[in-house]
PDB file of C-alpha atoms and ligand atoms in Angstrom:
ATOM      1  CA  MET A   1      79.139  97.758 157.682  1.00 79.00           C
ATOM      2  CA  ARG A   2      82.784  97.309 158.155  1.00 94.00           C
ATOM      3  CA  ILE A   3      84.955  98.566 155.345  1.00 94.00           C
ATOM      4  CA  PRO A   4      87.491  96.043 154.035  1.00 96.00           C
ATOM      5  CA  LEU A   5      91.021  97.039 154.861  1.00 97.00           C
ATOM      6  CA  VAL A   6      94.261  95.738 153.579  1.00 98.00           C
ATOM      7  CA  ALA A   7      97.494  96.446 155.168  1.00 98.00           C
ATOM      8  CA  ALA A   8     100.986  95.964 153.812  1.00 98.00           C
ATOM      9  CA  ASN A   9     103.796  95.275 156.309  1.00 98.00           C
ATOM     10  CA  TRP A  10     106.985  95.733 154.333  1.00 98.00           C
ATOM     11  CA  LYS A  11     109.000  94.803 157.398  1.00 98.00           C
ATOM     12  CA  MET A  12     112.763  95.489 157.045  1.00 98.00           C
ATOM     13  CA  ASN A  13     112.702  95.392 153.231  1.00 98.00           C
ATOM     14  CA  GLY A  14     113.163  97.626 150.414  1.00 96.00           C
ATOM     15  CA  ASN A  15     114.853 100.841 149.871  1.00 97.00           C
ATOM     16  CA  LYS A  16     114.073 104.369 148.436  1.00 96.00           C
ATOM     17  CA  ALA A  17     114.079 103.068 144.885  1.00 97.00           C
ATOM     18  CA  PHE A  18     111.934 100.065 145.728  1.00 97.00           C
ATOM     19  CA  ALA A  19     109.387 102.398 147.390  1.00 96.00           C
ATOM     20  CA  GLU A  20     109.179 104.708 144.354  1.00 95.00           C
ATOM     21  CA  ARG A  21     109.045 101.724 141.907  1.00 95.00           C
ATOM     22  CA  PHE A  22     106.323 100.222 144.089  1.00 96.00           C
ATOM     23  CA  PHE A  23     103.943 103.221 143.631  1.00 92.00           C
ATOM     24  CA  SER A  24     104.456 103.363 139.938  1.00 91.00           C
ATOM     25  CA  ASP A  25     103.441  99.743 139.702  1.00 91.00           C
ATOM     26  CA  PHE A  26     100.592 100.016 142.147  1.00 91.00           C
ATOM     27  CA  ASP A  27      97.471 101.514 140.569  1.00 83.00           C
ATOM     28  CA  LEU A  28      95.701 103.088 143.532  1.00 82.00           C
ATOM     29  CA  GLN A  29      92.964 104.396 141.404  1.00 81.00           C
ATOM     30  CA  ALA A  30      91.943 100.952 140.453  1.00 81.00           C
ATOM     31  CA  ILE A  31      91.297  99.849 144.077  1.00 88.00           C
ATOM     32  CA  ALA A  32      88.210 100.345 146.132  1.00 88.00           C
ATOM     33  CA  ALA A  33      89.303  98.791 149.277  1.00 92.00           C
ATOM     34  CA  HIS A  34      90.959 100.875 151.927  1.00 96.00           C
ATOM     35  CA  VAL A  35      94.681 100.325 151.889  1.00 97.00           C
ATOM     36  CA  VAL A  36      97.466 101.025 154.459  1.00 98.00           C
ATOM     37  CA  VAL A  37     101.218 100.652 153.596  1.00 98.00           C
ATOM     38  CA  CYS A  38     103.572 100.305 156.535  1.00 98.00           C
ATOM     39  CA  PRO A  39     107.106 100.745 155.232  1.00 98.00           C
ATOM     40  CA  PRO A  40     110.303 100.952 157.537  1.00 98.00           C
ATOM     41  CA  PHE A  41     110.421 104.338 159.212  1.00 98.00           C
ATOM     42  CA  PRO A  42     112.757 106.287 156.792  1.00 98.00           C
ATOM     43  CA  TYR A  43     110.215 105.686 153.953  1.00 97.00           C
ATOM     44  CA  ILE A  44     107.215 106.964 155.767  1.00 97.00           C
ATOM     45  CA  PRO A  45     107.687 110.540 154.297  1.00 97.00           C
ATOM     46  CA  LEU A  46     107.804 109.092 150.744  1.00 96.00           C
ATOM     47  CA  VAL A  47     104.741 106.983 151.348  1.00 96.00           C
ATOM     48  CA  SER A  48     102.931 109.898 152.996  1.00 96.00           C
ATOM     49  CA  GLN A  49     103.422 111.811 149.916  1.00 94.00           C
ATOM     50  CA  VAL A  50     101.703 109.286 147.780  1.00 89.00           C
ATOM     51  CA  ALA A  51      99.028 109.065 150.447  1.00 87.00           C
ATOM     52  CA  GLU A  52      98.220 112.727 150.290  1.00 87.00           C
ATOM     53  CA  ASP A  53      94.789 113.559 149.067  1.00 78.00           C
ATOM     54  CA  ARG A  54      93.953 110.015 148.441  1.00 85.00           C
ATOM     55  CA  GLU A  55      90.860 109.159 150.642  1.00 87.00           C
ATOM     56  CA  ARG A  56      91.281 105.344 150.929  1.00 93.00           C
ATOM     57  CA  PHE A  57      95.069 105.242 151.258  1.00 95.00           C
ATOM     58  CA  SER A  58      96.866 105.792 154.456  1.00 96.00           C
ATOM     59  CA  VAL A  59     100.575 105.262 155.568  1.00 97.00           C
ATOM     60  CA  GLY A  60     101.279 103.275 158.777  1.00 98.00           C
ATOM     61  CA  ALA A  61     104.330 102.431 160.907  1.00 98.00           C
ATOM     62  CA  GLN A  62     105.521  98.988 162.005  1.00 98.00           C
ATOM     63  CA  ASN A  63     106.251  99.964 165.748  1.00 98.00           C
ATOM     64  CA  LEU A  64     106.283 102.881 167.998  1.00 98.00           C
ATOM     65  CA  SER A  65     107.454 103.609 171.607  1.00 98.00           C
ATOM     66  CA  GLN A  66     105.084 103.481 174.417  1.00 98.00           C
ATOM     67  CA  GLU A  67     106.740 106.754 175.814  1.00 98.00           C
ATOM     68  CA  SER A  68     106.014 110.264 174.313  1.00 97.00           C
ATOM     69  CA  SER A  69     109.422 111.801 174.438  1.00 98.00           C
ATOM     70  CA  GLY A  70     112.753 111.784 176.413  1.00 98.00           C
ATOM     71  CA  ALA A  71     115.941 109.839 176.670  1.00 98.00           C
ATOM     72  CA  TYR A  72     114.915 106.725 174.850  1.00 98.00           C
ATOM     73  CA  THR A  73     117.670 106.180 172.310  1.00 98.00           C
ATOM     74  CA  GLY A  74     116.572 104.682 168.908  1.00 97.00           C
ATOM     75  CA  GLU A  75     112.807 104.892 169.860  1.00 98.00           C
ATOM     76  CA  ILE A  76     110.092 106.715 167.855  1.00 98.00           C
ATOM     77  CA  SER A  77     107.015 108.326 169.282  1.00 98.00           C
ATOM     78  CA  ALA A  78     103.459 108.384 168.146  1.00 98.00           C
ATOM     79  CA  GLU A  79     103.674 112.185 167.837  1.00 98.00           C
ATOM     80  CA  MET A  80     106.671 111.906 165.502  1.00 98.00           C
ATOM     81  CA  LEU A  81     104.685 109.377 163.198  1.00 98.00           C
ATOM     82  CA  LEU A  82     101.794 111.895 163.245  1.00 98.00           C
ATOM     83  CA  ASP A  83     104.171 114.392 162.063  1.00 97.00           C
ATOM     84  CA  TRP A  84     104.825 112.577 158.891  1.00 96.00           C
ATOM     85  CA  ASN A  85     100.933 111.906 158.512  1.00 96.00           C
ATOM     86  CA  ALA A  86     100.973 108.321 159.681  1.00 97.00           C
ATOM     87  CA  ARG A  87      97.468 107.114 160.502  1.00 97.00           C
ATOM     88  CA  TYR A  88      97.996 103.500 161.659  1.00 98.00           C
ATOM     89  CA  VAL A  89     100.685 101.802 163.669  1.00 98.00           C
ATOM     90  CA  ILE A  90     101.182  98.027 163.934  1.00 98.00           C
ATOM     91  CA  VAL A  91     101.639  96.993 167.646  1.00 98.00           C
ATOM     92  CA  GLY A  92     102.565  93.481 169.067  1.00 98.00           C
ATOM     93  CA  HIS A  93     103.472  91.856 165.799  1.00 98.00           C
ATOM     94  CA  SER A  94     104.835  88.332 166.615  1.00 97.00           C
ATOM     95  CA  GLU A  95     108.296  89.293 165.394  1.00 97.00           C
ATOM     96  CA  ARG A  96     108.459  92.160 168.020  1.00 98.00           C
ATOM     97  CA  ARG A  97     107.038  89.848 170.662  1.00 98.00           C
ATOM     98  CA  SER A  98     109.463  86.904 169.816  1.00 96.00           C
ATOM     99  CA  LEU A  99     112.616  88.581 168.720  1.00 97.00           C
ATOM    100  CA  TYR A 100     112.486  91.868 170.799  1.00 98.00           C
ATOM    101  CA  GLY A 101     110.934  90.351 173.925  1.00 98.00           C
ATOM    102  CA  GLU A 102     107.719  92.685 173.798  1.00 98.00           C
ATOM    103  CA  THR A 103     105.336  91.363 176.393  1.00 98.00           C
ATOM    104  CA  SER A 104     101.505  91.772 176.098  1.00 98.00           C
ATOM    105  CA  GLU A 105     101.743  94.443 178.787  1.00 97.00           C
ATOM    106  CA  LEU A 106     104.346  96.327 176.824  1.00 98.00           C
ATOM    107  CA  VAL A 107     102.152  96.018 173.729  1.00 98.00           C
ATOM    108  CA  ALA A 108      99.100  97.175 175.571  1.00 98.00           C
ATOM    109  CA  LYS A 109     101.143 100.454 176.560  1.00 98.00           C
ATOM    110  CA  LYS A 110     101.949 101.052 172.938  1.00 98.00           C
ATOM    111  CA  PHE A 111      98.253 100.427 172.093  1.00 98.00           C
ATOM    112  CA  VAL A 112      97.316 103.125 174.486  1.00 98.00           C
ATOM    113  CA  ALA A 113     100.139 105.582 173.425  1.00 98.00           C
ATOM    114  CA  ALA A 114      99.068 105.229 169.761  1.00 98.00           C
ATOM    115  CA  GLN A 115      95.484 105.942 170.512  1.00 97.00           C
ATOM    116  CA  GLN A 116      96.147 108.660 172.871  1.00 97.00           C
ATOM    117  CA  ALA A 117      97.955 110.518 170.109  1.00 97.00           C
ATOM    118  CA  GLY A 118      95.198 109.824 167.456  1.00 97.00           C
ATOM    119  CA  LEU A 119      96.848 106.871 165.629  1.00 98.00           C
ATOM    120  CA  ILE A 120      94.971 103.721 165.005  1.00 98.00           C
ATOM    121  CA  PRO A 121      96.740 100.770 166.423  1.00 98.00           C
ATOM    122  CA  ILE A 122      96.651  97.510 164.437  1.00 98.00           C
ATOM    123  CA  LEU A 123      97.060  95.063 167.290  1.00 98.00           C
ATOM    124  CA  CYS A 124      98.516  91.714 166.271  1.00 98.00           C
ATOM    125  CA  VAL A 125      97.531  88.588 168.220  1.00 98.00           C
ATOM    126  CA  GLY A 126      98.120  84.731 167.274  1.00 98.00           C
ATOM    127  CA  GLU A 127      99.303  81.546 168.674  1.00 97.00           C
ATOM    128  CA  THR A 128     102.450  79.595 168.012  1.00 96.00           C
ATOM    129  CA  LEU A 129     102.310  76.115 166.456  1.00 94.00           C
ATOM    130  CA  GLN A 130     102.901  74.455 169.800  1.00 94.00           C
ATOM    131  CA  GLU A 131     100.071  76.436 171.468  1.00 96.00           C
ATOM    132  CA  ARG A 132      97.753  75.511 168.598  1.00 95.00           C
ATOM    133  CA  GLU A 133      98.730  71.762 168.959  1.00 93.00           C
ATOM    134  CA  GLN A 134      98.092  72.046 172.671  1.00 96.00           C
ATOM    135  CA  GLU A 135      94.552  73.452 171.784  1.00 96.00           C
ATOM    136  CA  ARG A 136      95.310  76.487 173.660  1.00 98.00           C
ATOM    137  CA  THR A 137      94.767  79.069 170.603  1.00 97.00           C
ATOM    138  CA  LEU A 138      91.772  80.719 172.152  1.00 98.00           C
ATOM    139  CA  GLU A 139      93.301  80.912 175.644  1.00 98.00           C
ATOM    140  CA  VAL A 140      96.457  82.635 174.191  1.00 98.00           C
ATOM    141  CA  ILE A 141      94.551  85.054 172.159  1.00 98.00           C
ATOM    142  CA  ALA A 142      92.154  85.829 175.022  1.00 98.00           C
ATOM    143  CA  ASN A 143      95.125  86.743 177.166  1.00 98.00           C
ATOM    144  CA  GLN A 144      96.808  88.872 174.471  1.00 98.00           C
ATOM    145  CA  LEU A 145      93.555  90.922 174.177  1.00 98.00           C
ATOM    146  CA  LYS A 146      93.045  90.994 177.972  1.00 97.00           C
ATOM    147  CA  ALA A 147      96.230  92.836 178.547  1.00 98.00           C
ATOM    148  CA  VAL A 148      94.894  95.632 176.377  1.00 97.00           C
ATOM    149  CA  ARG A 149      91.371  95.543 177.709  1.00 96.00           C
ATOM    150  CA  ASP A 150      92.652  95.788 181.381  1.00 96.00           C
ATOM    151  CA  ILE A 151      94.113  99.326 180.614  1.00 96.00           C
ATOM    152  CA  ILE A 152      91.480 100.784 178.164  1.00 95.00           C
ATOM    153  CA  GLU A 153      87.796 101.696 178.383  1.00 91.00           C
ATOM    154  CA  SER A 154      85.743  98.918 176.664  1.00 88.00           C
ATOM    155  CA  ASP A 155      84.573 101.264 173.813  1.00 90.00           C
ATOM    156  CA  THR A 156      87.904 102.261 172.918  1.00 94.00           C
ATOM    157  CA  TRP A 157      88.398  99.051 170.755  1.00 97.00           C
ATOM    158  CA  LYS A 158      86.355 101.068 168.386  1.00 95.00           C
ATOM    159  CA  HIS A 159      89.325 103.100 167.291  1.00 95.00           C
ATOM    160  CA  SER A 160      91.517 100.106 166.530  1.00 98.00           C
ATOM    161  CA  VAL A 161      92.041  97.265 164.095  1.00 98.00           C
ATOM    162  CA  VAL A 162      92.934  93.759 165.280  1.00 98.00           C
ATOM    163  CA  ALA A 163      94.934  91.412 163.139  1.00 98.00           C
ATOM    164  CA  TYR A 164      94.756  87.685 163.943  1.00 98.00           C
ATOM    165  CA  GLU A 165      98.151  86.287 162.712  1.00 97.00           C
ATOM    166  CA  PRO A 166      98.831  82.663 163.704  1.00 97.00           C
ATOM    167  CA  VAL A 167     102.613  82.751 164.159  1.00 96.00           C
ATOM    168  CA  TRP A 168     102.979  79.372 162.438  1.00 94.00           C
ATOM    169  CA  ALA A 169     101.531  80.956 159.226  1.00 94.00           C
ATOM    170  CA  ILE A 170     103.819  83.973 159.125  1.00 92.00           C
ATOM    171  CA  GLY A 171     106.328  83.819 156.249  1.00 89.00           C
ATOM    172  CA  THR A 172     105.948  80.054 156.068  1.00 90.00           C
ATOM    173  CA  GLY A 173     103.644  79.672 153.157  1.00 87.00           C
ATOM    174  CA  LYS A 174     101.225  77.841 155.460  1.00 86.00           C
ATOM    175  CA  THR A 175      97.850  79.599 155.919  1.00 87.00           C
ATOM    176  CA  ALA A 176      94.997  78.870 158.242  1.00 89.00           C
ATOM    177  CA  THR A 177      92.215  77.442 156.363  1.00 95.00           C
ATOM    178  CA  PRO A 178      89.229  79.948 156.011  1.00 97.00           C
ATOM    179  CA  GLU A 179      87.189  78.078 158.448  1.00 97.00           C
ATOM    180  CA  GLU A 180      90.021  77.874 161.015  1.00 96.00           C
ATOM    181  CA  ALA A 181      90.606  81.587 160.727  1.00 97.00           C
ATOM    182  CA  GLN A 182      86.935  82.400 160.837  1.00 98.00           C
ATOM    183  CA  ASP A 183      86.598  80.533 164.009  1.00 98.00           C
ATOM    184  CA  VAL A 184      89.281  82.553 165.733  1.00 98.00           C
ATOM    185  CA  HIS A 185      87.973  85.796 164.173  1.00 98.00           C
ATOM    186  CA  GLN A 186      84.486  85.275 165.498  1.00 98.00           C
ATOM    187  CA  PHE A 187      86.009  84.487 169.021  1.00 98.00           C
ATOM    188  CA  ILE A 188      88.018  87.813 168.830  1.00 98.00           C
ATOM    189  CA  ARG A 189      84.894  89.756 167.901  1.00 98.00           C
ATOM    190  CA  GLY A 190      83.129  88.273 170.920  1.00 97.00           C
ATOM    191  CA  GLU A 191      85.858  89.366 173.076  1.00 97.00           C
ATOM    192  CA  LEU A 192      85.732  92.939 172.081  1.00 96.00           C
ATOM    193  CA  GLY A 193      82.490  93.325 173.698  1.00 94.00           C
ATOM    194  CA  ASN A 194      79.649  95.850 172.705  1.00 94.00           C
ATOM    195  CA  VAL A 195      81.693  97.627 169.990  1.00 96.00           C
ATOM    196  CA  GLY A 196      83.049  94.286 168.469  1.00 97.00           C
ATOM    197  CA  GLU A 197      80.770  94.349 165.376  1.00 97.00           C
ATOM    198  CA  GLN A 198      82.445  97.780 164.334  1.00 97.00           C
ATOM    199  CA  VAL A 199      85.997  96.676 164.614  1.00 98.00           C
ATOM    200  CA  GLN A 200      87.867  95.418 161.591  1.00 98.00           C
ATOM    201  CA  ILE A 201      89.592  92.185 162.119  1.00 98.00           C
ATOM    202  CA  LEU A 202      92.224  91.409 159.639  1.00 98.00           C
ATOM    203  CA  TYR A 203      93.835  88.051 158.936  1.00 98.00           C
ATOM    204  CA  GLY A 204      97.655  87.763 158.399  1.00 97.00           C
ATOM    205  CA  GLY A 205     100.100  84.844 157.611  1.00 96.00           C
ATOM    206  CA  SER A 206     100.995  83.964 154.123  1.00 95.00           C
ATOM    207  CA  VAL A 207      98.133  85.791 152.445  1.00 97.00           C
ATOM    208  CA  LYS A 208      98.381  85.952 148.726  1.00 96.00           C
ATOM    209  CA  SER A 209      96.185  86.516 145.687  1.00 97.00           C
ATOM    210  CA  ALA A 210      95.415  82.853 145.400  1.00 97.00           C
ATOM    211  CA  ASN A 211      94.098  82.439 148.864  1.00 96.00           C
ATOM    212  CA  ALA A 212      92.701  85.899 149.629  1.00 97.00           C
ATOM    213  CA  SER A 213      89.289  85.567 148.204  1.00 97.00           C
ATOM    214  CA  ALA A 214      88.338  82.466 150.161  1.00 98.00           C
ATOM    215  CA  LEU A 215      89.650  84.057 153.388  1.00 97.00           C
ATOM    216  CA  PHE A 216      87.630  87.401 152.736  1.00 97.00           C
ATOM    217  CA  ALA A 217      84.472  85.516 151.991  1.00 97.00           C
ATOM    218  CA  GLN A 218      84.333  84.584 155.737  1.00 98.00           C
ATOM    219  CA  ALA A 219      81.883  86.579 157.641  1.00 97.00           C
ATOM    220  CA  ASP A 220      84.340  87.808 160.423  1.00 98.00           C
ATOM    221  CA  ILE A 221      87.491  88.486 158.166  1.00 98.00           C
ATOM    222  CA  ASP A 222      87.565  92.069 157.197  1.00 98.00           C
ATOM    223  CA  GLY A 223      90.797  92.194 155.224  1.00 98.00           C
ATOM    224  CA  ALA A 224      94.382  91.236 155.663  1.00 98.00           C
ATOM    225  CA  LEU A 225      97.749  92.233 156.985  1.00 98.00           C
ATOM    226  CA  VAL A 226     100.140  91.152 154.300  1.00 98.00           C
ATOM    227  CA  GLY A 227     103.911  90.645 154.608  1.00 98.00           C
ATOM    228  CA  GLY A 228     105.832  88.867 151.840  1.00 97.00           C
ATOM    229  CA  ALA A 229     103.184  89.273 149.138  1.00 98.00           C
ATOM    230  CA  SER A 230     102.957  93.121 149.851  1.00 98.00           C
ATOM    231  CA  LEU A 231     106.467  93.488 148.341  1.00 98.00           C
ATOM    232  CA  ASP A 232     105.133  92.726 144.897  1.00 97.00           C
ATOM    233  CA  ALA A 233     102.861  95.711 143.786  1.00 96.00           C
ATOM    234  CA  LYS A 234     100.863  93.611 141.312  1.00 95.00           C
ATOM    235  CA  GLU A 235     100.387  90.759 143.701  1.00 96.00           C
ATOM    236  CA  PHE A 236      99.361  93.264 146.479  1.00 97.00           C
ATOM    237  CA  ALA A 237      96.897  94.998 144.271  1.00 96.00           C
ATOM    238  CA  ALA A 238      95.392  91.670 143.381  1.00 96.00           C
ATOM    239  CA  ILE A 239      94.814  91.129 147.131  1.00 97.00           C
ATOM    240  CA  CYS A 240      93.363  94.533 147.679  1.00 97.00           C
ATOM    241  CA  ARG A 241      90.922  93.910 144.768  1.00 95.00           C
ATOM    242  CA  ALA A 242      89.898  90.496 146.200  1.00 96.00           C
ATOM    243  CA  ALA A 243      88.726  92.396 149.358  1.00 95.00           C
ATOM    244  CA  GLU A 244      86.331  94.769 147.621  1.00 90.00           C
TER     245      GLU A 244
HETATM  246  P1  LIG B 301     103.502  87.038 155.685  1.00 71.59           P
HETATM  247  O1  LIG B 301     103.629  87.961 156.953  1.00 71.59           O
HETATM  248  O2  LIG B 301     102.401  87.589 154.703  1.00 71.59           O
HETATM  249  O3  LIG B 301     104.924  87.244 155.064  1.00 71.59           O
HETATM  250  O4  LIG B 301     103.284  85.817 156.184  1.00 71.59           O
HETATM  251  C1  LIG B 301     102.468  88.508 157.625  1.00 71.59           C
HETATM  252  C2  LIG B 301     102.845  89.404 158.752  1.00 71.59           C
HETATM  253  O5  LIG B 301     104.026  89.104 159.272  1.00 71.59           O
HETATM  254  O6  LIG B 301     102.274  90.406 158.903  1.00 71.59           O
END
């Protein structure tokens, strides 16, 4: 049995007052799904404080360095995130890949750095609109997964989460239909080998309370990675409840 997981990716939004207000509006007690909130780095301590002693609530980061320490100005290591009680870290988000030139090989190194330190990586994969139109979706995703598989032991997938995020659905209001998403999730699970059944595979891309239930009803969709809608505590709570 895979436990439903809903992760919030606040991206570079909000401030201290926003983070405080969010948790006064977000009633964690009322939610049975496992929830991860990934704020910008400076607010990780604040979210960690909320996460303390709460079994089903964790804090995550949106990125990390593949290096463990040294002269890497502006970078943040897995150990530093652990110091502030982060449990998860997003790697390979499409914005990191497209805006900051992160290759699948670099993403794979970040995945390993996270796992070796004891963090759970949330590996994002997904195709662009052009790739979908060229019917290359599965090939693109297979290659993104392969870069990681090439440098890990196959059962290491067990200690990770995968998020399928079609690039054309991120922040656009367009969502893959539940059936389109299910097809890709099923494919991803197959690619994860023996431990595939144990890995939570999240869907991301314009998830909101209005479309969450239909997505979560699919056999291989175990939750969501939510951007825009995670900035509204009530809307995010409604998505979390749909995952239960
Ligand atoms: P969105 O973002 O929900 O705003 O589409 C999802 C993501 O980028 O993880």
